[in-house]
Coordinates of C-alpha atoms in Angstrom, one line a residue:
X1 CA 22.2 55.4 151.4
X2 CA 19.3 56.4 148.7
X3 CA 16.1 55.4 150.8
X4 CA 16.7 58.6 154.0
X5 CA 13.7 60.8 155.2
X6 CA 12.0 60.1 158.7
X7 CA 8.6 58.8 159.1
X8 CA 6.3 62.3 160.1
X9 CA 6.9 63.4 163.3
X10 CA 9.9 61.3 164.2
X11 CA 13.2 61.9 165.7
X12 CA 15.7 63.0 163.7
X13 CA 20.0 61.5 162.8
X14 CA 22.6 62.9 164.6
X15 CA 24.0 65.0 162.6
X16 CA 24.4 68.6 164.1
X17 CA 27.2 70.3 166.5
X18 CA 26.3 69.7 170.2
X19 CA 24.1 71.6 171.8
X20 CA 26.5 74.0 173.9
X21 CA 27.1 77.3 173.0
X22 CA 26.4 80.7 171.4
X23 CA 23.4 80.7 169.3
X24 CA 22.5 84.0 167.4
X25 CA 19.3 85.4 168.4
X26 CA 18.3 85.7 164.7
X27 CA 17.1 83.3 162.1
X28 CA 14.7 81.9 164.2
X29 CA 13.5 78.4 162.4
X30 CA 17.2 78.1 161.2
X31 CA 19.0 78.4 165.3
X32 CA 16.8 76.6 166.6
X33 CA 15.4 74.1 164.7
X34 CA 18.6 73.5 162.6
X35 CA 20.7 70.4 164.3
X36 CA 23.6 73.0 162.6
X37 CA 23.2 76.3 164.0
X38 CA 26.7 77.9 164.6
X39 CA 27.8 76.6 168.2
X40 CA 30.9 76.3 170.5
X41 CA 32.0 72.8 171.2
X42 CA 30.9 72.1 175.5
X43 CA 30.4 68.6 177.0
X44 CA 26.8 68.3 176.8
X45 CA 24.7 64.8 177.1
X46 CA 22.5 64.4 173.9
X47 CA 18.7 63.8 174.8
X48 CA 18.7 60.4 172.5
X49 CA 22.8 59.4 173.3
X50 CA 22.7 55.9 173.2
X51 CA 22.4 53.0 176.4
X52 CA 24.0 50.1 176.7
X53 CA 22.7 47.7 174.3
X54 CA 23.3 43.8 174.3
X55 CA 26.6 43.6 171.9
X56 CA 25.8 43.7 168.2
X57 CA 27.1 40.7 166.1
X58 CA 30.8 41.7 164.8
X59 CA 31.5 42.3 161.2
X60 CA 33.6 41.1 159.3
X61 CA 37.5 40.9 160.7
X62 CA 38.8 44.1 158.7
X63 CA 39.5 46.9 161.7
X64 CA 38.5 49.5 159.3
X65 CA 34.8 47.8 158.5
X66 CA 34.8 47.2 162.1
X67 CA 35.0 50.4 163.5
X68 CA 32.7 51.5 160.6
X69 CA 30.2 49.3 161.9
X70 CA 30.3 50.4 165.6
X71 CA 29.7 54.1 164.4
X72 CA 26.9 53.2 162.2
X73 CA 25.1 51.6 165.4
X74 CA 26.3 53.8 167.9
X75 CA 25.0 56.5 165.6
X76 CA 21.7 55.4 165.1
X77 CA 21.4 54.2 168.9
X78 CA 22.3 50.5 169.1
X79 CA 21.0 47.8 167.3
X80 CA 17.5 46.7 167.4
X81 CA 17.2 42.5 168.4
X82 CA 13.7 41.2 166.9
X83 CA 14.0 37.9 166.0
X84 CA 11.2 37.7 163.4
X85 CA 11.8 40.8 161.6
X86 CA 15.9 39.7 161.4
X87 CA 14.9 36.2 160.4
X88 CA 12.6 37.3 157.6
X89 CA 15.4 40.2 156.3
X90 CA 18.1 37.9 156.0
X91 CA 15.9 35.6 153.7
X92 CA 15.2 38.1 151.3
X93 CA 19.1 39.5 151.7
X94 CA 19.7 35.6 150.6
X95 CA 17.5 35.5 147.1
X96 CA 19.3 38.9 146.2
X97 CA 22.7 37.5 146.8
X98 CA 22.0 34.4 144.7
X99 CA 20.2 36.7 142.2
X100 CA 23.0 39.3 141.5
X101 CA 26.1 37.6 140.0
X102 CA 28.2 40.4 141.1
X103 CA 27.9 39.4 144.7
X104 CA 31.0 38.5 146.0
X105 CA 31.1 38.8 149.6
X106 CA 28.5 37.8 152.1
X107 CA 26.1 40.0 153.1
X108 CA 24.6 40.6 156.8
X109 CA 22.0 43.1 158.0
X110 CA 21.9 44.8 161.1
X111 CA 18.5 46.8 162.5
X112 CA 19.2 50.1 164.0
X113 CA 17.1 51.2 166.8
X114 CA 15.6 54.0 165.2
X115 CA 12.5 55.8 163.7
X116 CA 14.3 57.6 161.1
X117 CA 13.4 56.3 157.8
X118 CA 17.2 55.0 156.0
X119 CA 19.3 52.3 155.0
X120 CA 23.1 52.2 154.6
X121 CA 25.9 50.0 152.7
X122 CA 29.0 49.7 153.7
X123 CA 31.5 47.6 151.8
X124 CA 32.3 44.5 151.8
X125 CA 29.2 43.9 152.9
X126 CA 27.2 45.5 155.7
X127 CA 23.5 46.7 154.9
X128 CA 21.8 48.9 157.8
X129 CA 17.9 49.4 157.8
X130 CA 15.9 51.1 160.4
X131 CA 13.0 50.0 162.0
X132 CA 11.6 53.5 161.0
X133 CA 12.2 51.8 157.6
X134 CA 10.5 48.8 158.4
X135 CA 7.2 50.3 160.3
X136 CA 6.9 52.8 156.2
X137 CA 7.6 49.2 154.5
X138 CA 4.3 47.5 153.2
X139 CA 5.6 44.3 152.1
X140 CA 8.9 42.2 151.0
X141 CA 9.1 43.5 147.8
X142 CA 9.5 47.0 149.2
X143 CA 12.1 46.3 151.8
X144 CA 13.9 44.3 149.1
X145 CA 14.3 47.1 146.9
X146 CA 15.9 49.1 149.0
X147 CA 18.4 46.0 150.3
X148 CA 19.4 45.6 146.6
X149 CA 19.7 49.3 146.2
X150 CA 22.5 49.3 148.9
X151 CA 23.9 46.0 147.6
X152 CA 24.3 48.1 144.2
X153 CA 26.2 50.4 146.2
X154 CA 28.8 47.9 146.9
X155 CA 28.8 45.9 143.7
X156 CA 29.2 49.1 141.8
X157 CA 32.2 50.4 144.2
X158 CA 30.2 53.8 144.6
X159 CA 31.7 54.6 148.2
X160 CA 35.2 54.1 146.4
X161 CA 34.3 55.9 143.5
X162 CA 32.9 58.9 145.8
X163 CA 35.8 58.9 148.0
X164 CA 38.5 59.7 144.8
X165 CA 35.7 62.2 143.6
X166 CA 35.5 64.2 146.6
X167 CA 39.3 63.9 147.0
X168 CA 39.4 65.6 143.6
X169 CA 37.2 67.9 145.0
X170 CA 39.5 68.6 147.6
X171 CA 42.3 69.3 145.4
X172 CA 40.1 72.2 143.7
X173 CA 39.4 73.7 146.9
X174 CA 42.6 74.3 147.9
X175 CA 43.4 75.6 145.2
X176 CA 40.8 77.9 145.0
X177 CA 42.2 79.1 148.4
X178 CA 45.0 80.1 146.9
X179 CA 43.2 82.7 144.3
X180 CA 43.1 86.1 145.0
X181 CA 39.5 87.3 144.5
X182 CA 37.6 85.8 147.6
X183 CA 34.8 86.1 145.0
X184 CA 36.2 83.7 142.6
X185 CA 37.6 81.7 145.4
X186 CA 33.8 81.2 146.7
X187 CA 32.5 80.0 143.1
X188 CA 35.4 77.6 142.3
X189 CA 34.4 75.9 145.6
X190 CA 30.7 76.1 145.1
X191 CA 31.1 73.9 142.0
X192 CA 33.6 71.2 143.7
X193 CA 30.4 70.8 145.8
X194 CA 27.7 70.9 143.1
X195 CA 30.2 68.3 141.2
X196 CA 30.0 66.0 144.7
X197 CA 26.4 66.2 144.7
X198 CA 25.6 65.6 141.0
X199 CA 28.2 62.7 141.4
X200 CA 25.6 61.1 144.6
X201 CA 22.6 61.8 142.9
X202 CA 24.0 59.9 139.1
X203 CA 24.8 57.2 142.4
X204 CA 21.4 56.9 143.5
X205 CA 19.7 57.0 139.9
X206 CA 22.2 53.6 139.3
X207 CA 21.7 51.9 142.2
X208 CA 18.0 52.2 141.8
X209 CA 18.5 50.9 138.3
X210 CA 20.6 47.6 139.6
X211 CA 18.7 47.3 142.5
X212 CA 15.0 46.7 140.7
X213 CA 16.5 44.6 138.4
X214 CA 18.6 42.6 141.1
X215 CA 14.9 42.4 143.2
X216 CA 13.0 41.3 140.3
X217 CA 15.3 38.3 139.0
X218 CA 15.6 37.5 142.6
X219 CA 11.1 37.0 142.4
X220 CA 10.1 39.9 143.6
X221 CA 7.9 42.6 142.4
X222 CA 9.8 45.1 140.2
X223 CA 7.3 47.7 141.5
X224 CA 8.1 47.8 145.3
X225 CA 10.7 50.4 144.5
X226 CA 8.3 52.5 142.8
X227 CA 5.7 52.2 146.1
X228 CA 8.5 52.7 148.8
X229 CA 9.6 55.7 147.0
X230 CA 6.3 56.9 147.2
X231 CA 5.7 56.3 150.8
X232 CA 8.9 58.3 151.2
X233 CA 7.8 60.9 149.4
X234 CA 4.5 61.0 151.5
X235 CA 6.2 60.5 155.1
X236 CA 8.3 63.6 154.1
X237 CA 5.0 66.0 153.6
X238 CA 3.2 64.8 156.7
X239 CA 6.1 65.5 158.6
X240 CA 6.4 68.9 157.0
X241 CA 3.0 69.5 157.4
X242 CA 3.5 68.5 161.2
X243 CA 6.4 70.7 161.7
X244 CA 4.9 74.0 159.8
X245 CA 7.2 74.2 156.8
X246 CA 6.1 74.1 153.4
X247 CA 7.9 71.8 150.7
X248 CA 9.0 74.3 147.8
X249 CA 6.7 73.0 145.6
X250 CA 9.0 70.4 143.7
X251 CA 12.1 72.9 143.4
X252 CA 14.6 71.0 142.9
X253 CA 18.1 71.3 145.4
X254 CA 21.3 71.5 143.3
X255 CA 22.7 70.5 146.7
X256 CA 20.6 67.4 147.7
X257 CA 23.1 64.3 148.2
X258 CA 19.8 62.6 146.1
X259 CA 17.7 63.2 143.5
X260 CA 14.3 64.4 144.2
X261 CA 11.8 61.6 144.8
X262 CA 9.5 62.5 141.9
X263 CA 12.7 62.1 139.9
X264 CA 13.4 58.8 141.2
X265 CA 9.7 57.4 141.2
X266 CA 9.9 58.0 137.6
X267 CA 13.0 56.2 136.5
X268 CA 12.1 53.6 138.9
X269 CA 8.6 53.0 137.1
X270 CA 10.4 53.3 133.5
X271 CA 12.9 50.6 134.9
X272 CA 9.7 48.3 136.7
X273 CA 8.2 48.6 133.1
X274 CA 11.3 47.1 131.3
X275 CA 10.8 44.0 133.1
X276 CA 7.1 43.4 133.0
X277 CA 3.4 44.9 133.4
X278 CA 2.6 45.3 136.8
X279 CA 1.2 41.9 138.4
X280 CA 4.3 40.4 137.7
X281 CA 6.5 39.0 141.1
X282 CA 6.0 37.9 144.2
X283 CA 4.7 41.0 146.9
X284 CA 5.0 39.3 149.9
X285 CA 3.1 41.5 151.8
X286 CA 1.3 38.7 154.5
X287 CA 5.0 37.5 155.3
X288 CA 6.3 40.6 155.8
X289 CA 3.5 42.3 158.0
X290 CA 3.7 39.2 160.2
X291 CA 7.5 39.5 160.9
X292 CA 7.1 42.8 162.0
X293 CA 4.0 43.0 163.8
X294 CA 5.1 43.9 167.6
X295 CA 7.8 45.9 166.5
X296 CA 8.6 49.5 168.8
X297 CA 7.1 52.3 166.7
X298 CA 8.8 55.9 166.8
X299 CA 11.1 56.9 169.5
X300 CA 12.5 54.2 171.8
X301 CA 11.1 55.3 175.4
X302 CA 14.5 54.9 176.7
X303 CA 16.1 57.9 174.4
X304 CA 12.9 60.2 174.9
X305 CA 9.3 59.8 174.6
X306 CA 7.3 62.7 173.2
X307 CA 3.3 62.0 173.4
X308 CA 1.7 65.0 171.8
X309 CA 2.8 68.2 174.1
X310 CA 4.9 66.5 176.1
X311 CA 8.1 65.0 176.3
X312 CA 9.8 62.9 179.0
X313 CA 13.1 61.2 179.1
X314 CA 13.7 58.5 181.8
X315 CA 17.6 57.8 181.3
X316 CA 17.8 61.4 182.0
X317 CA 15.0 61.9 185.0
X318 CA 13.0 65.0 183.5
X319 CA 9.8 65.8 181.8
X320 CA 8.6 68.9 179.9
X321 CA 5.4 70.7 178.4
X322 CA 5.3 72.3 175.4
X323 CA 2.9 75.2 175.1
X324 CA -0.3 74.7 173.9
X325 CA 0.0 74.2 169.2
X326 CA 3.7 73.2 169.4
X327 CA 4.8 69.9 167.6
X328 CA 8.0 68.6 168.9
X329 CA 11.1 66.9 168.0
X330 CA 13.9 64.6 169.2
X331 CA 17.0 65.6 167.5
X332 CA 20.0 64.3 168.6
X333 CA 21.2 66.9 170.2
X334 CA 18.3 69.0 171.7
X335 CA 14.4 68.6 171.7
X336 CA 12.8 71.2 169.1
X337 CA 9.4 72.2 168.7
X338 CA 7.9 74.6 166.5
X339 CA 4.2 76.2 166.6
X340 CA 1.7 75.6 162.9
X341 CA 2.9 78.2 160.6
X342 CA 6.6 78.7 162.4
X343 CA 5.6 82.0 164.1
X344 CA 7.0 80.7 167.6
X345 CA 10.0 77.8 167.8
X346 CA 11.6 76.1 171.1
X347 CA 14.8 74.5 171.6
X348 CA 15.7 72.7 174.7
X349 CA 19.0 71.4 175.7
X350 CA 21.7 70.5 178.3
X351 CA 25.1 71.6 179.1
X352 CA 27.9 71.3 181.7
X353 CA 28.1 74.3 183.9
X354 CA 30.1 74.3 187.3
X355 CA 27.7 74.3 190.5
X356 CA 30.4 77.3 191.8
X357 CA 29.0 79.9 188.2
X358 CA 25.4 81.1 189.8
X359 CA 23.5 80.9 186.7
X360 CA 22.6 84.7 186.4
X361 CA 26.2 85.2 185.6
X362 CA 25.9 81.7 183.2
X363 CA 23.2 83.7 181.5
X364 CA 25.7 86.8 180.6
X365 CA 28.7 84.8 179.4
X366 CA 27.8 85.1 175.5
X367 CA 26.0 81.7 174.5
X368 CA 23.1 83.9 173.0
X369 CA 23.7 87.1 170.7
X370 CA 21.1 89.6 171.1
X371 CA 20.9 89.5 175.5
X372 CA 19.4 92.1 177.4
X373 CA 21.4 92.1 180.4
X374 CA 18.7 94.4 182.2
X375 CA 16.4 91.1 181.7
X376 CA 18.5 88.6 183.5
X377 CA 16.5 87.6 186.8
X378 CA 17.0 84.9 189.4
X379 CA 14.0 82.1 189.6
X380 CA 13.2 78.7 190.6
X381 CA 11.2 75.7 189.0
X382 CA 10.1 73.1 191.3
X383 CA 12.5 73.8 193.6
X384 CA 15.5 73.8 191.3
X385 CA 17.3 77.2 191.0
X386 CA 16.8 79.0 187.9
X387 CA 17.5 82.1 185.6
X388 CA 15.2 83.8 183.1
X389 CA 16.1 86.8 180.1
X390 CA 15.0 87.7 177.0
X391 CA 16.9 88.3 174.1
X392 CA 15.9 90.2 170.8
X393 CA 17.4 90.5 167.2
X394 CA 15.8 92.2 164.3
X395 CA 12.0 91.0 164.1
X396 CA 12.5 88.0 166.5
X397 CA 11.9 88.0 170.2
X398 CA 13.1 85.5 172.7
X399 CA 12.4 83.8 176.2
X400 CA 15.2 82.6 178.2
X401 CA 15.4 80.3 181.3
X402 CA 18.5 78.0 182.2
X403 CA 17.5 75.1 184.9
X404 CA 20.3 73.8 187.0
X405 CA 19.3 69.8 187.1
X406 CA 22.2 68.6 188.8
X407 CA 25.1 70.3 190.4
X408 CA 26.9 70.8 187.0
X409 CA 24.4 70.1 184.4
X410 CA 22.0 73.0 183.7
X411 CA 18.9 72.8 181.0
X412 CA 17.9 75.5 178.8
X413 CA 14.9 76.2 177.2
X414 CA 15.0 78.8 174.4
X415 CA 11.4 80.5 172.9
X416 CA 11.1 82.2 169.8
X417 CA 8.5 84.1 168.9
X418 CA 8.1 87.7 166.7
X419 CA 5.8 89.1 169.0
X420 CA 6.8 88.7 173.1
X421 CA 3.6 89.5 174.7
X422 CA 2.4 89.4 178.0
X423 CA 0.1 86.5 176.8
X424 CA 3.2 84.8 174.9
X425 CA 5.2 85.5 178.2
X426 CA 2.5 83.8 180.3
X427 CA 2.3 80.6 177.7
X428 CA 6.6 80.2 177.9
X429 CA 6.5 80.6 181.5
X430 CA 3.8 77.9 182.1
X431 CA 5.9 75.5 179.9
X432 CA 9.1 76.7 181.5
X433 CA 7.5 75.7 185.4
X434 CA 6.3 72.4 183.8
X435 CA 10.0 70.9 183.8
X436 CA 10.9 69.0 186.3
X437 CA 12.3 65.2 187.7
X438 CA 10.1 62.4 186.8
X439 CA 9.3 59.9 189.8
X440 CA 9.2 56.0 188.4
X441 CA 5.9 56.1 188.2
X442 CA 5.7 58.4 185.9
X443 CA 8.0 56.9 183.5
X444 CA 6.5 53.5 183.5
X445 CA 3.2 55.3 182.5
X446 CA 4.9 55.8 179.6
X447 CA 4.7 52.6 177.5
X448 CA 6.5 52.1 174.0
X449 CA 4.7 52.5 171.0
X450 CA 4.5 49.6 169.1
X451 CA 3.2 47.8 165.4
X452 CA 0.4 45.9 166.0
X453 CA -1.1 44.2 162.5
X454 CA -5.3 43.6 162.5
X455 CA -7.4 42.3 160.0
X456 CA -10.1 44.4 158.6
X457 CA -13.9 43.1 159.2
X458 CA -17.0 44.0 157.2
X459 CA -17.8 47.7 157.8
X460 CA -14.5 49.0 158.8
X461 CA -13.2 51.9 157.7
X462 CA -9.6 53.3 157.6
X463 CA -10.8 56.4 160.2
X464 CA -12.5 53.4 162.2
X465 CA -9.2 51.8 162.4
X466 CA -7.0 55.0 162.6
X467 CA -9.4 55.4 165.4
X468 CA -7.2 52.9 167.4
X469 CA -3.7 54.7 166.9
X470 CA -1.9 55.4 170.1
X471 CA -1.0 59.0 168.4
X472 CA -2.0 61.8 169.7
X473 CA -2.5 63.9 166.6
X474 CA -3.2 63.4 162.9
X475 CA -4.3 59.6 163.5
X476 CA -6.1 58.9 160.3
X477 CA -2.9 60.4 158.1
X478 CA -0.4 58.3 159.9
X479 CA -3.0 55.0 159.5
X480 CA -3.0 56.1 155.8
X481 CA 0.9 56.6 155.3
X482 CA 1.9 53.5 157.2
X483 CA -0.7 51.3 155.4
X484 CA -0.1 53.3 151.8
X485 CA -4.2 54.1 151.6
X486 CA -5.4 57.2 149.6
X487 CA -7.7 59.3 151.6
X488 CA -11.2 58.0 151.0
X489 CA -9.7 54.0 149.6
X490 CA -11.6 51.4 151.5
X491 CA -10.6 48.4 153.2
X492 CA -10.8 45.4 151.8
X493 CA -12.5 42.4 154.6
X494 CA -9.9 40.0 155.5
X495 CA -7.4 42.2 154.7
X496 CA -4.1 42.8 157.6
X497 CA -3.3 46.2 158.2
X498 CA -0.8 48.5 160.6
X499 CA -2.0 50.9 163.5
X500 CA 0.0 51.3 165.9
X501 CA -0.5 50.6 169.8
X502 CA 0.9 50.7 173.2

């Protein structure tokens, strides 16, 4: 699973505790931005939890693989069915099989229904892509490198090989419990996990190695690796950029499950270069942009749409404003937002609270360190009853309100901010009385995003172009990153290129 960053501004995986519980008023980017802020285990229903989707083609017989499988699409909400993008990846999942002589089993691919840029392996021989994947793609050669990356993963028996080296890790841990000095006990563990991760990343490097090679005696350009990587690298600063936290200038993380992409982008070019000058292979780029023109783009209307400030979920029945600067975000488990610079955050999610606990009292029981009790009044937004507080801890300041939706399923949206003026007050509450249920009409206003592919004619320019993105914000750098164009590169006439549409 090398190729994993999301596509700016996307939805993130599910990977954090559910939304339902105490959060410490402290920390402010980390509680409420971090899908894995410390929280209490409560029946909650997550924002993105998947619908039922038409029944995804079964694996192979093995129980184990089978389950596997169901998780992997269950946790990336369902399977995506296009017909012409699942045609054209199971030819090129073809050449590599009859390319890479340590194939023995048959492979399959399955789409997942979401934004997030990844891919998966799981043996004996499931690959996973997303179509988040496939809109930061460019052309066959791309896509194929990261198919034979995850192939590598199976032909080299990495999951295996991770599996005994984390159960040695195991082994060391608990032992380490054992040790008197808690301080000792601490490092022996810290390296168990830096041995784990330096294990994935020498995983990754390897894969990378047998997967340009696998592409490239397969026909395809040796060099798609190197430009996917790159495209990776770039979706990962426009999202940062987006969401107002700075990339620490190349510091490496001793604790990243994969190497760093500049890393990666350089091996993968020294690797390209063993094979041939660049030129050499088949690109496939027409092909490819024609199987997955008409694709959905970004989140999947029916898990949560966000378009710019606002964000409406029609499974679910309600809508929300953000205030005024905030970018949000679809986790899993709760929407986030955060404001340019991170000086003010949100978080809103759902849990289960009985219709009999009035929601003042709801408000008191703990779920939030750092409560003014005196703050705890009784509201009502659009006619739903309601609760507000604030809450403070060292320099951070926050806005309360819980929303009860339903009988026993409240909302709450949590502000963060290091100054709680009467002006920042005014700005929460305007966003706070902006919730409410959605009528149909409003939800079919809001129509998928989608990949539509256009060919460039004399004159146009890529901010003519980005001109047509259905995004609300930052059109030109999205048109840039999807179509892998360096700011000021013109168009060439004749030429097809990605914006996306409704």
């Amino acid at each position: 699973m090398g190729f994993s960053a999301n596509i700016a501004g996307s939805r993130r995986t599910k990977n954090g505790s559910g939304p339902g519980a105490q959060l410490a008023a402290a920390g402010v980017v980390a509680l409420l931005l971090s899908a894995c802020a410390a929280m209490e285990p409560q029946d909650s229903t997550p924002f993105n939890a998947a619908v039922p989707v038409p029944p995804p083609r079964a694996p192979a017989a093995d129980t184990k693989t089978a389950a596997e499988h169901r998780r992997m699409i269950a946790l990336f909400d369902g399977e995506y069915r296009y017909p012409p993008a699942e045609a054209y990846l199971n030819e090129i999942l073809v050449k590599l099989a009859n390319a890479d002589e340590r194939a023995a089993e048959p492979y399959k691919v399955t789409i997942l229904n979401s934004p997030i840029v990844n891919a998966f392996a799981l043996p004996p021989g499931e690959l996973y892509v997303t179509r988040g994947l496939l809109a930061l793609a460019n052309d066959a050669s791309e896509v194929a490198a990261v198919m034979a990356h995850e192939i590598a993963h199976i032909t080299a028996k990495h999951a295996m090989q991770r599996e005994e080296q984390e159960k040695r890790a195991a082994v060391i841990s608990e032992a380490a419990s054992v040790i008197q000095s808690k301080q000792k006990s601490q490092e022996v563990e810290a390296l168990a996990q830096r041995t784990i991760a330096s294990f994935s990343r020498q995983q990754e490097l390897e894969a990378d190695q047998i997967g340009i090679r696998v592409a490239a005696k397969a026909g395809f350009d040796p060099y798609g690796a190197v430009r996917f990587l790159n495209a990776l690298g770039r979706s990962a600063a426009l999202r940062s950029a987006l969401m107002g936290r700075y990339a620490g200038a190349g510091t490496p993380d001793l604790l990243a499950t994969h190497p760093s992409t500049p890393e990666r982008v350089a091996q993968a070019i020294n690797a390209a270069r063993q094979i041939g000058a660049p030129g050499i292979g088949a690109t496939g780029r027409a092909s490819y942009l024609a199987a997955i023109d008409g694709m959905t783009f970004g989140d999947d209307p029916a898990e949560g749409a966000i378009r710019g400030r606002k964000f409406l979920h029609g499974r679910l029945g309600f809508a929300f404003l953000a205030p005024e600067g905030f970018v949000l975000e679809n986790a899993s488990q709760a929407l986030l937002g955060i404001k340019a610079g991170g000086a003010e955050a949100l978080r809103l999610d759902s849990v289960n609270v009985p219709s009999a606990t009035p929601l003042t009292a709801y408000m008191a029981t703990g779920w939030i360190d750092g409560l003014i009790d005196s703050s705890i009044e009784t509201a009502e937004v659009n006619a739903m009853p309601a609760a507000t507080a604030t809450a403070s801890a060292g320099e951070w300041k926050f806005r309360l309100a819980v929303i009860r939706f339903e009988p026993d399923r409240v909302y709450r949206l949590i502000f963060a901010t290091r100054a709680l003026t009467e002006e920042a007050k005014q700005r929460f509450q305007a966003s706070i009385d902006s919730f409410h249920h959605v009528s149909a009409d409003e939800v079919k206003a809001v129509r998928p995003l989608r990949l539509a592919i256009g060919v460039a004619k004399a004159g146009e320019t890529a901010e003519s172009l980005a001109a047509q993105m259905a995004v609300p914000d930052r059109a030109l750098d999205y048109f840039l990153l999807i179509n892998e164009l360096a700011r000021g590169e013109p168009l060439h006439r004749g030429e097809s290129y990605k914006i996306v549409a409704e």
